[in-house]
Amino acid sequence: NSWFDPGKEADAANALIDQGVDVVFQHTDSPAPIQAAERRGVYAVGYASDMAHFGPKAVLTSIVNDWGPHYIQATQSVLDHTWKSQDYWGGLKEGTVELPISDLVPAAVKTEAEQIIADIKSGAFHPFTGPIKDQAGTEKIPTGATASNAELASMNYYVEGMKADIPK
């Protein structure tokens, strides 16, 4: 229940590694999980900023949040008297999310990942295009349909293949 608790974050990462996890993903603001992965010799994916300097032998990529483009657009809309209250769904295309791919990733995989990122930016590929099924195999997003922002925001299921239960 915290966004910043390096001790607990490192403990959680170490517990996962002790259970055989070979890639640690984080959704916290400290580098503790990355540093644990680096010390323990497993890979990691950073969050919020590029975490590669905290684990140069561990970080495969980081989900880098850059609110600058959104703040500039929102400020300009205020100046233009066109601003309205609404949800913001910026991402790769808008430049508010970046995914720097490390050289730890094999060259062919890095090239493929960078092409997928380019396709998302151009609109040629949407990662939430069906068919998408839940764990029970029930189709949630039909073939060819793309999940709306409302569907993504209210998603209360794990997808097919996940081996976990949603906490209640």
Tab-separated table of N, CA and C in Angstrom:
chain	number	residue	atom	x	y	z
A	1	ASN	N	0.816	-1.206	0.000
A	1	ASN	CA	0.000	0.000	0.000
A	1	ASN	C	0.849	1.254	0.000
A	2	SER	N	1.918	1.233	-0.765
A	2	SER	CA	2.796	2.382	-0.837
A	2	SER	C	3.409	2.442	-2.228
A	3	TRP	N	3.671	3.652	-2.702
A	3	TRP	CA	4.357	3.822	-3.978
A	3	TRP	C	5.863	3.912	-3.785
A	4	PHE	N	6.296	4.008	-2.523
A	4	PHE	CA	7.735	4.160	-2.297
A	4	PHE	C	8.104	3.553	-0.964
A	5	ASP	N	8.611	2.333	-1.023
A	5	ASP	CA	9.105	1.648	0.173
A	5	ASP	C	10.219	0.718	-0.280
A	6	PRO	N	11.412	1.271	-0.490
A	6	PRO	CA	12.518	0.486	-1.047
A	6	PRO	C	12.785	-0.830	-0.316
A	7	GLY	N	12.678	-0.845	1.007
A	7	GLY	CA	12.924	-2.080	1.750
A	7	GLY	C	11.940	-3.173	1.364
A	8	LYS	N	10.659	-2.832	1.370
A	8	LYS	CA	9.640	-3.822	1.005
A	8	LYS	C	9.724	-4.205	-0.469
A	9	GLU	N	10.073	-3.237	-1.310
A	9	GLU	CA	10.197	-3.519	-2.739
A	9	GLU	C	11.340	-4.514	-2.991
A	10	ALA	N	12.462	-4.315	-2.324
A	10	ALA	CA	13.594	-5.242	-2.462
A	10	ALA	C	13.226	-6.609	-1.897
A	11	ASP	N	12.539	-6.622	-0.747
A	11	ASP	CA	12.108	-7.898	-0.156
A	11	ASP	C	11.191	-8.656	-1.113
A	12	ALA	N	10.257	-7.939	-1.741
A	12	ALA	CA	9.326	-8.577	-2.683
A	12	ALA	C	10.082	-9.141	-3.879
A	13	ALA	N	11.016	-8.348	-4.428
A	13	ALA	CA	11.802	-8.825	-5.568
A	13	ALA	C	12.615	-10.054	-5.185
A	14	ASN	N	13.259	-10.018	-4.026
A	14	ASN	CA	14.059	-11.163	-3.579
A	14	ASN	C	13.191	-12.393	-3.347
A	15	ALA	N	11.995	-12.206	-2.804
A	15	ALA	CA	11.085	-13.342	-2.596
A	15	ALA	C	10.702	-13.969	-3.935
A	16	LEU	N	10.439	-13.139	-4.931
A	16	LEU	CA	10.103	-13.660	-6.262
A	16	LEU	C	11.296	-14.399	-6.869
A	17	ILE	N	12.474	-13.829	-6.738
A	17	ILE	CA	13.682	-14.470	-7.277
A	17	ILE	C	13.931	-15.796	-6.562
A	18	ASP	N	13.702	-15.832	-5.258
A	18	ASP	CA	13.856	-17.080	-4.496
A	18	ASP	C	12.908	-18.162	-4.998
A	19	GLN	N	11.773	-17.745	-5.568
A	19	GLN	CA	10.792	-18.693	-6.084
A	19	GLN	C	11.049	-19.063	-7.548
A	20	GLY	N	12.131	-18.548	-8.130
A	20	GLY	CA	12.506	-18.949	-9.481
A	20	GLY	C	12.198	-17.945	-10.573
A	21	VAL	N	11.719	-16.763	-10.214
A	21	VAL	CA	11.447	-15.745	-11.226
A	21	VAL	C	12.761	-15.329	-11.874
A	22	ASP	N	12.746	-15.205	-13.202
A	22	ASP	CA	13.979	-14.793	-13.872
A	22	ASP	C	13.894	-13.407	-14.497
A	23	VAL	N	12.731	-12.776	-14.424
A	23	VAL	CA	12.563	-11.386	-14.847
A	23	VAL	C	11.672	-10.707	-13.819
A	24	VAL	N	12.158	-9.613	-13.243
A	24	VAL	CA	11.401	-8.851	-12.250
A	24	VAL	C	10.837	-7.612	-12.932
A	25	PHE	N	9.529	-7.456	-12.869
A	25	PHE	CA	8.874	-6.231	-13.330
A	25	PHE	C	8.547	-5.410	-12.106
A	26	GLN	N	8.622	-4.120	-12.220
A	26	GLN	CA	8.279	-3.284	-11.085
A	26	GLN	C	7.235	-2.248	-11.492
A	27	HIS	N	6.464	-1.811	-10.527
A	27	HIS	CA	5.503	-0.726	-10.735
A	27	HIS	C	5.584	0.182	-9.516
A	28	THR	N	6.807	0.501	-9.156
A	28	THR	CA	7.081	1.355	-8.006
A	28	THR	C	8.069	2.425	-8.452
A	29	ASP	N	8.310	3.385	-7.593
A	29	ASP	CA	9.159	4.500	-7.990
A	29	ASP	C	10.600	4.419	-7.509
A	30	SER	N	10.947	3.405	-6.746
A	30	SER	CA	12.339	3.304	-6.305
A	30	SER	C	13.067	2.273	-7.180
A	31	PRO	N	14.389	2.329	-7.186
A	31	PRO	CA	15.158	1.366	-7.958
A	31	PRO	C	15.414	0.050	-7.212
A	32	ALA	N	14.847	-0.116	-6.023
A	32	ALA	CA	15.154	-1.294	-5.202
A	32	ALA	C	14.930	-2.627	-5.920
A	33	PRO	N	13.811	-2.838	-6.629
A	33	PRO	CA	13.656	-4.120	-7.327
A	33	PRO	C	14.709	-4.333	-8.417
A	34	ILE	N	15.068	-3.254	-9.097
A	34	ILE	CA	16.098	-3.337	-10.141
A	34	ILE	C	17.440	-3.713	-9.516
A	35	GLN	N	17.764	-3.067	-8.404
A	35	GLN	CA	19.033	-3.343	-7.732
A	35	GLN	C	19.072	-4.774	-7.203
A	36	ALA	N	17.940	-5.273	-6.719
A	36	ALA	CA	17.881	-6.669	-6.265
A	36	ALA	C	18.115	-7.611	-7.441
A	37	ALA	N	17.490	-7.316	-8.577
A	37	ALA	CA	17.673	-8.148	-9.762
A	37	ALA	C	19.134	-8.129	-10.211
A	38	GLU	N	19.745	-6.950	-10.206
A	38	GLU	CA	21.152	-6.828	-10.601
A	38	GLU	C	22.045	-7.666	-9.683
A	39	ARG	N	21.817	-7.560	-8.371
A	39	ARG	CA	22.629	-8.324	-7.400
A	39	ARG	C	22.443	-9.822	-7.566
A	40	ARG	N	21.207	-10.224	-7.907
A	40	ARG	CA	20.888	-11.653	-7.955
A	40	ARG	C	21.081	-12.266	-9.343
A	41	GLY	N	21.434	-11.471	-10.341
A	41	GLY	CA	21.730	-12.007	-11.667
A	41	GLY	C	20.513	-12.366	-12.493
A	42	VAL	N	19.393	-11.673	-12.270
A	42	VAL	CA	18.212	-11.889	-13.113
A	42	VAL	C	17.902	-10.588	-13.857
A	43	TYR	N	17.026	-10.696	-14.824
A	43	TYR	CA	16.661	-9.525	-15.614
A	43	TYR	C	15.572	-8.723	-14.916
A	44	ALA	N	15.380	-7.485	-15.414
A	44	ALA	CA	14.380	-6.604	-14.820
A	44	ALA	C	13.816	-5.670	-15.877
A	45	VAL	N	12.615	-5.172	-15.592
A	45	VAL	CA	11.963	-4.153	-16.402
A	45	VAL	C	11.627	-3.003	-15.466
A	46	GLY	N	12.140	-1.826	-15.789
A	46	GLY	CA	11.935	-0.663	-14.942
A	46	GLY	C	10.619	0.034	-15.216
A	47	TYR	N	10.303	0.983	-14.346
A	47	TYR	CA	9.056	1.728	-14.460
A	47	TYR	C	9.274	3.182	-14.060
A	48	ALA	N	8.551	4.063	-14.700
A	48	ALA	CA	8.472	5.494	-14.427
A	48	ALA	C	9.627	6.267	-15.053
A	49	SER	N	10.834	5.759	-14.945
A	49	SER	CA	11.985	6.388	-15.590
A	49	SER	C	12.917	5.282	-16.070
A	50	ASP	N	13.888	5.658	-16.875
A	50	ASP	CA	14.832	4.654	-17.375
A	50	ASP	C	15.693	4.185	-16.204
A	51	MET	N	15.516	2.950	-15.814
A	51	MET	CA	16.198	2.403	-14.644
A	51	MET	C	17.499	1.686	-14.999
A	52	ALA	N	17.936	1.763	-16.261
A	52	ALA	CA	19.110	1.003	-16.708
A	52	ALA	C	20.355	1.317	-15.889
A	53	HIS	N	20.530	2.549	-15.458
A	53	HIS	CA	21.753	2.882	-14.704
A	53	HIS	C	21.760	2.266	-13.305
A	54	PHE	N	20.594	1.805	-12.819
A	54	PHE	CA	20.549	1.120	-11.530
A	54	PHE	C	20.819	-0.385	-11.670
A	55	GLY	N	20.724	-0.887	-12.887
A	55	GLY	CA	20.971	-2.306	-13.125
A	55	GLY	C	21.435	-2.537	-14.548
A	56	PRO	N	22.630	-2.093	-14.891
A	56	PRO	CA	23.087	-2.182	-16.283
A	56	PRO	C	23.192	-3.605	-16.824
A	57	LYS	N	23.312	-4.591	-15.939
A	57	LYS	CA	23.378	-5.985	-16.385
A	57	LYS	C	22.031	-6.679	-16.232
A	58	ALA	N	21.003	-5.925	-15.822
A	58	ALA	CA	19.697	-6.525	-15.562
A	58	ALA	C	18.571	-5.940	-16.403
A	59	VAL	N	18.567	-4.632	-16.609
A	59	VAL	CA	17.408	-3.962	-17.203
A	59	VAL	C	17.312	-4.204	-18.704
A	60	LEU	N	16.206	-4.836	-19.111
A	60	LEU	CA	15.935	-5.094	-20.522
A	60	LEU	C	15.280	-3.887	-21.183
A	61	THR	N	14.386	-3.240	-20.451
A	61	THR	CA	13.714	-2.018	-20.884
A	61	THR	C	13.108	-1.369	-19.654
A	62	SER	N	12.649	-0.171	-19.822
A	62	SER	CA	11.894	0.518	-18.781
A	62	SER	C	10.711	1.203	-19.441
A	63	ILE	N	9.605	1.216	-18.760
A	63	ILE	CA	8.457	1.993	-19.209
A	63	ILE	C	8.710	3.405	-18.682
A	64	VAL	N	9.099	4.292	-19.584
A	64	VAL	CA	9.493	5.639	-19.197
A	64	VAL	C	8.313	6.583	-19.403
A	65	ASN	N	7.869	7.194	-18.334
A	65	ASN	CA	6.774	8.153	-18.406
A	65	ASN	C	7.341	9.548	-18.602
A	66	ASP	N	6.838	10.251	-19.603
A	66	ASP	CA	7.254	11.632	-19.867
A	66	ASP	C	5.980	12.462	-20.011
A	67	TRP	N	5.608	13.138	-18.949
A	67	TRP	CA	4.372	13.921	-18.950
A	67	TRP	C	4.517	15.230	-19.708
A	68	GLY	N	5.735	15.604	-20.100
A	68	GLY	CA	5.964	16.869	-20.785
A	68	GLY	C	5.043	17.120	-21.972
A	69	PRO	N	4.943	16.197	-22.934
A	69	PRO	CA	4.067	16.450	-24.085
A	69	PRO	C	2.607	16.717	-23.683
A	70	HIS	N	2.133	15.992	-22.682
A	70	HIS	CA	0.752	16.225	-22.234
A	70	HIS	C	0.615	17.590	-21.575
A	71	TYR	N	1.563	17.942	-20.730
A	71	TYR	CA	1.500	19.245	-20.055
A	71	TYR	C	1.553	20.385	-21.069
A	72	ILE	N	2.379	20.249	-22.088
A	72	ILE	CA	2.467	21.287	-23.124
A	72	ILE	C	1.136	21.411	-23.856
A	73	GLN	N	0.556	20.266	-24.251
A	73	GLN	CA	-0.726	20.279	-24.970
A	73	GLN	C	-1.830	20.849	-24.086
A	74	ALA	N	-1.877	20.440	-22.827
A	74	ALA	CA	-2.924	20.923	-21.922
A	74	ALA	C	-2.767	22.423	-21.668
A	75	THR	N	-1.545	22.866	-21.462
A	75	THR	CA	-1.300	24.293	-21.237
A	75	THR	C	-1.694	25.108	-22.461
A	76	GLN	N	-1.347	24.606	-23.639
A	76	GLN	CA	-1.720	25.323	-24.863
A	76	GLN	C	-3.230	25.397	-25.006
A	77	SER	N	-3.939	24.320	-24.658
A	77	SER	CA	-5.401	24.354	-24.766
A	77	SER	C	-6.009	25.348	-23.777
A	78	VAL	N	-5.387	25.525	-22.598
A	78	VAL	CA	-5.845	26.547	-21.651
A	78	VAL	C	-5.636	27.930	-22.267
A	79	LEU	N	-4.446	28.153	-22.833
A	79	LEU	CA	-4.154	29.447	-23.457
A	79	LEU	C	-5.093	29.735	-24.625
A	80	ASP	N	-5.485	28.662	-25.343
A	80	ASP	CA	-6.378	28.804	-26.502
A	80	ASP	C	-7.857	28.827	-26.107
A	81	HIS	N	-8.148	28.690	-24.805
A	81	HIS	CA	-9.530	28.644	-24.289
A	81	HIS	C	-10.313	27.452	-24.852
A	82	THR	N	-9.610	26.333	-25.108
A	82	THR	CA	-10.272	25.130	-25.613
A	82	THR	C	-10.175	23.966	-24.638
A	83	TRP	N	-9.570	24.198	-23.469
A	83	TRP	CA	-9.375	23.117	-22.509
A	83	TRP	C	-10.713	22.626	-21.981
A	84	LYS	N	-10.826	21.306	-21.814
A	84	LYS	CA	-11.990	20.712	-21.157
A	84	LYS	C	-11.511	19.545	-20.308
A	85	SER	N	-12.215	19.293	-19.245
A	85	SER	CA	-11.868	18.198	-18.349
A	85	SER	C	-12.141	16.876	-19.046
A	86	GLN	N	-11.129	16.010	-19.099
A	86	GLN	CA	-11.293	14.696	-19.730
A	86	GLN	C	-10.150	13.783	-19.310
A	87	ASP	N	-10.372	12.484	-19.451
A	87	ASP	CA	-9.310	11.520	-19.198
A	87	ASP	C	-8.239	11.681	-20.264
A	88	TYR	N	-7.000	11.394	-19.889
A	88	TYR	CA	-5.908	11.464	-20.844
A	88	TYR	C	-5.329	10.069	-21.040
A	89	TRP	N	-5.244	9.630	-22.281
A	89	TRP	CA	-4.753	8.300	-22.618
A	89	TRP	C	-3.552	8.388	-23.558
A	90	GLY	N	-2.567	9.150	-23.195
A	90	GLY	CA	-1.379	9.251	-24.030
A	90	GLY	C	-0.495	8.025	-23.892
A	91	GLY	N	0.327	7.815	-24.879
A	91	GLY	CA	1.214	6.659	-24.856
A	91	GLY	C	2.395	6.851	-25.781
A	92	LEU	N	2.786	5.778	-26.441
A	92	LEU	CA	3.942	5.806	-27.330
A	92	LEU	C	3.765	6.833	-28.444
A	93	LYS	N	2.596	6.826	-29.070
A	93	LYS	CA	2.336	7.731	-30.199
A	93	LYS	C	2.467	9.192	-29.787
A	94	GLU	N	1.988	9.514	-28.593
A	94	GLU	CA	1.997	10.901	-28.121
A	94	GLU	C	3.329	11.305	-27.477
A	95	GLY	N	4.225	10.355	-27.295
A	95	GLY	CA	5.515	10.642	-26.698
A	95	GLY	C	5.498	10.711	-25.183
A	96	THR	N	4.392	10.310	-24.563
A	96	THR	CA	4.332	10.325	-23.100
A	96	THR	C	4.817	9.013	-22.502
A	97	VAL	N	5.061	8.032	-23.341
A	97	VAL	CA	5.646	6.762	-22.913
A	97	VAL	C	6.757	6.412	-23.897
A	98	GLU	N	7.866	5.969	-23.354
A	98	GLU	CA	8.979	5.489	-24.173
A	98	GLU	C	9.397	4.124	-23.651
A	99	LEU	N	9.945	3.302	-24.533
A	99	LEU	CA	10.446	1.973	-24.158
A	99	LEU	C	11.849	1.784	-24.737
A	100	PRO	N	12.864	2.298	-24.070
A	100	PRO	CA	14.225	2.078	-24.572
A	100	PRO	C	14.615	0.611	-24.411
A	101	ILE	N	15.002	-0.025	-25.492
A	101	ILE	CA	15.356	-1.443	-25.469
A	101	ILE	C	16.868	-1.576	-25.282
A	102	SER	N	17.268	-2.324	-24.269
A	102	SER	CA	18.669	-2.503	-23.916
A	102	SER	C	19.389	-3.396	-24.918
A	103	ASP	N	20.691	-3.215	-24.989
A	103	ASP	CA	21.522	-4.103	-25.797
A	103	ASP	C	21.650	-5.486	-25.166
A	104	LEU	N	21.119	-5.669	-23.945
A	104	LEU	CA	21.064	-7.009	-23.355
A	104	LEU	C	20.094	-7.900	-24.127
A	105	VAL	N	19.150	-7.277	-24.809
A	105	VAL	CA	18.171	-8.008	-25.614
A	105	VAL	C	18.850	-8.430	-26.915
A	106	PRO	N	18.701	-9.702	-27.316
A	106	PRO	CA	19.324	-10.135	-28.573
A	106	PRO	C	18.935	-9.219	-29.736
A	107	ALA	N	19.878	-8.959	-30.634
A	107	ALA	CA	19.691	-7.987	-31.715
A	107	ALA	C	18.417	-8.214	-32.514
A	108	ALA	N	18.130	-9.451	-32.871
A	108	ALA	CA	16.930	-9.727	-33.678
A	108	ALA	C	15.657	-9.408	-32.890
A	109	VAL	N	15.659	-9.709	-31.609
A	109	VAL	CA	14.500	-9.427	-30.762
A	109	VAL	C	14.364	-7.925	-30.561
A	110	LYS	N	15.480	-7.241	-30.366
A	110	LYS	CA	15.466	-5.787	-30.215
A	110	LYS	C	14.899	-5.132	-31.473
A	111	THR	N	15.326	-5.585	-32.628
A	111	THR	CA	14.816	-5.054	-33.898
A	111	THR	C	13.316	-5.285	-34.009
A	112	GLU	N	12.861	-6.490	-33.647
A	112	GLU	CA	11.427	-6.793	-33.693
A	112	GLU	C	10.646	-5.913	-32.711
A	113	ALA	N	11.173	-5.745	-31.503
A	113	ALA	CA	10.500	-4.902	-30.510
A	113	ALA	C	10.415	-3.463	-30.995
A	114	GLU	N	11.492	-2.966	-31.553
A	114	GLU	CA	11.496	-1.590	-32.049
A	114	GLU	C	10.518	-1.412	-33.204
A	115	GLN	N	10.327	-2.460	-34.024
A	115	GLN	CA	9.347	-2.386	-35.113
A	115	GLN	C	7.924	-2.365	-34.544
A	116	ILE	N	7.675	-3.163	-33.524
A	116	ILE	CA	6.347	-3.156	-32.885
A	116	ILE	C	6.066	-1.778	-32.282
A	117	ILE	N	7.066	-1.193	-31.625
A	117	ILE	CA	6.907	0.153	-31.058
A	117	ILE	C	6.581	1.146	-32.175
A	118	ALA	N	7.304	1.070	-33.294
A	118	ALA	CA	7.045	1.962	-34.429
A	118	ALA	C	5.633	1.746	-34.974
A	119	ASP	N	5.191	0.479	-35.034
A	119	ASP	CA	3.845	0.177	-35.538
A	119	ASP	C	2.759	0.682	-34.593
A	120	ILE	N	3.008	0.631	-33.299
A	120	ILE	CA	2.052	1.197	-32.341
A	120	ILE	C	1.981	2.708	-32.536
A	121	LYS	N	3.141	3.346	-32.666
A	121	LYS	CA	3.178	4.803	-32.857
A	121	LYS	C	2.446	5.222	-34.124
A	122	SER	N	2.593	4.453	-35.191
A	122	SER	CA	1.973	4.813	-36.473
A	122	SER	C	0.501	4.433	-36.535
A	123	GLY	N	0.049	3.600	-35.610
A	123	GLY	CA	-1.332	3.128	-35.636
A	123	GLY	C	-1.518	1.846	-36.424
A	124	ALA	N	-0.440	1.294	-36.985
A	124	ALA	CA	-0.530	0.054	-37.756
A	124	ALA	C	-0.820	-1.156	-36.867
A	125	PHE	N	-0.515	-1.042	-35.580
A	125	PHE	CA	-0.728	-2.147	-34.639
A	125	PHE	C	-1.290	-1.595	-33.345
A	126	HIS	N	-2.315	-2.260	-32.840
A	126	HIS	CA	-2.862	-1.916	-31.522
A	126	HIS	C	-2.745	-3.177	-30.665
A	127	PRO	N	-2.037	-3.107	-29.535
A	127	PRO	CA	-1.787	-4.315	-28.745
A	127	PRO	C	-3.025	-4.922	-28.101
A	128	PHE	N	-4.129	-4.198	-28.072
A	128	PHE	CA	-5.341	-4.738	-27.463
A	128	PHE	C	-6.410	-5.015	-28.512
A	129	THR	N	-5.983	-5.661	-29.612
A	129	THR	CA	-6.886	-6.080	-30.674
A	129	THR	C	-7.173	-7.564	-30.490
A	130	GLY	N	-8.448	-7.917	-30.597
A	130	GLY	CA	-8.869	-9.293	-30.378
A	130	GLY	C	-8.470	-10.223	-31.501
A	131	PRO	N	-8.561	-11.512	-31.202
A	131	PRO	CA	-9.302	-12.037	-30.053
A	131	PRO	C	-8.488	-11.980	-28.760
A	132	ILE	N	-9.145	-11.532	-27.712
A	132	ILE	CA	-8.576	-11.557	-26.373
A	132	ILE	C	-9.547	-12.351	-25.509
A	133	LYS	N	-9.007	-13.378	-24.861
A	133	LYS	CA	-9.822	-14.250	-24.008
A	133	LYS	C	-9.367	-14.139	-22.567
A	134	ASP	N	-10.295	-14.407	-21.650
A	134	ASP	CA	-9.923	-14.430	-20.239
A	134	ASP	C	-9.355	-15.799	-19.884
A	135	GLN	N	-8.990	-15.984	-18.643
A	135	GLN	CA	-8.372	-17.242	-18.207
A	135	GLN	C	-9.236	-18.464	-18.478
A	136	ALA	N	-10.549	-18.284	-18.438
A	136	ALA	CA	-11.466	-19.412	-18.667
A	136	ALA	C	-11.677	-19.683	-20.151
A	137	GLY	N	-11.076	-18.858	-21.015
A	137	GLY	CA	-11.234	-19.050	-22.446
A	137	GLY	C	-12.408	-18.295	-23.042
A	138	THR	N	-13.079	-17.478	-22.245
A	138	THR	CA	-14.210	-16.691	-22.732
A	138	THR	C	-13.694	-15.487	-23.507
A	139	GLU	N	-14.176	-15.321	-24.720
A	139	GLU	CA	-13.734	-14.197	-25.535
A	139	GLU	C	-14.263	-12.888	-24.952
A	140	LYS	N	-13.351	-11.988	-24.659
A	140	LYS	CA	-13.701	-10.682	-24.097
A	140	LYS	C	-13.663	-9.589	-25.164
A	141	ILE	N	-12.696	-9.673	-26.069
A	141	ILE	CA	-12.581	-8.730	-27.179
A	141	ILE	C	-12.600	-9.580	-28.456
A	142	PRO	N	-13.629	-9.408	-29.291
A	142	PRO	CA	-13.754	-10.253	-30.487
A	142	PRO	C	-12.613	-10.050	-31.490
A	143	THR	N	-12.426	-11.032	-32.323
A	143	THR	CA	-11.413	-10.975	-33.370
A	143	THR	C	-11.568	-9.699	-34.181
A	144	GLY	N	-10.459	-8.978	-34.321
A	144	GLY	CA	-10.455	-7.761	-35.122
A	144	GLY	C	-10.919	-6.510	-34.405
A	145	ALA	N	-11.615	-6.660	-33.280
A	145	ALA	CA	-12.061	-5.495	-32.512
A	145	ALA	C	-10.920	-5.019	-31.621
A	146	THR	N	-10.919	-3.742	-31.317
A	146	THR	CA	-9.899	-3.158	-30.446
A	146	THR	C	-10.568	-2.698	-29.164
A	147	ALA	N	-9.969	-3.049	-28.038
A	147	ALA	CA	-10.520	-2.642	-26.742
A	147	ALA	C	-10.558	-1.120	-26.648
A	148	SER	N	-11.675	-0.608	-26.160
A	148	SER	CA	-11.798	0.834	-25.950
A	148	SER	C	-11.068	1.224	-24.665
A	149	ASN	N	-10.852	2.512	-24.489
A	149	ASN	CA	-10.244	2.981	-23.245
A	149	ASN	C	-11.106	2.603	-22.049
A	150	ALA	N	-12.423	2.689	-22.194
A	150	ALA	CA	-13.325	2.317	-21.101
A	150	ALA	C	-13.175	0.830	-20.762
A	151	GLU	N	-13.046	-0.020	-21.782
A	151	GLU	CA	-12.859	-1.452	-21.532
A	151	GLU	C	-11.523	-1.712	-20.843
A	152	LEU	N	-10.488	-1.015	-21.260
A	152	LEU	CA	-9.181	-1.195	-20.624
A	152	LEU	C	-9.210	-0.729	-19.171
A	153	ALA	N	-9.875	0.384	-18.914
A	153	ALA	CA	-9.937	0.935	-17.553
A	153	ALA	C	-10.756	0.063	-16.615
A	154	SER	N	-11.684	-0.717	-17.162
A	154	SER	CA	-12.539	-1.549	-16.311
A	154	SER	C	-12.199	-3.034	-16.411
A	155	MET	N	-11.081	-3.358	-17.025
A	155	MET	CA	-10.662	-4.751	-17.186
A	155	MET	C	-10.476	-5.383	-15.811
A	156	ASN	N	-11.254	-6.408	-15.521
A	156	ASN	CA	-11.200	-7.061	-14.213
A	156	ASN	C	-10.953	-8.566	-14.362
A	157	TYR	N	-10.119	-8.915	-15.317
A	157	TYR	CA	-9.793	-10.319	-15.558
A	157	TYR	C	-8.353	-10.422	-16.038
A	158	TYR	N	-7.788	-11.606	-15.817
A	158	TYR	CA	-6.489	-11.915	-16.408
A	158	TYR	C	-6.753	-12.592	-17.738
A	159	VAL	N	-5.826	-12.435	-18.657
A	159	VAL	CA	-5.996	-13.025	-19.970
A	159	VAL	C	-5.598	-14.499	-19.965
A	160	GLU	N	-6.031	-15.155	-21.001
A	160	GLU	CA	-5.738	-16.570	-21.189
A	160	GLU	C	-4.237	-16.819	-21.045
A	161	GLY	N	-3.898	-17.843	-20.283
A	161	GLY	CA	-2.504	-18.209	-20.086
A	161	GLY	C	-1.920	-17.735	-18.772
A	162	MET	N	-2.566	-16.764	-18.120
A	162	MET	CA	-2.069	-16.292	-16.833
A	162	MET	C	-2.375	-17.341	-15.760
A	163	LYS	N	-1.427	-17.548	-14.879
A	163	LYS	CA	-1.582	-18.541	-13.830
A	163	LYS	C	-1.591	-17.845	-12.484
A	164	ALA	N	-2.636	-17.076	-12.251
A	164	ALA	CA	-2.783	-16.332	-11.006
A	164	ALA	C	-4.254	-15.997	-10.809
A	165	ASP	N	-4.589	-15.626	-9.609
A	165	ASP	CA	-5.940	-15.182	-9.307
A	165	ASP	C	-5.912	-13.693	-9.013
A	166	ILE	N	-6.938	-12.997	-9.448
A	166	ILE	CA	-7.040	-11.572	-9.140
A	166	ILE	C	-7.330	-11.451	-7.648
A	167	PRO	N	-6.562	-10.649	-6.941
A	167	PRO	CA	-6.813	-10.471	-5.508
A	167	PRO	C	-8.224	-9.909	-5.266
A	168	LYS	N	-8.827	-10.366	-4.211
A	168	LYS	CA	-10.178	-9.900	-3.889
A	168	LYS	C	-10.135	-9.038	-2.650
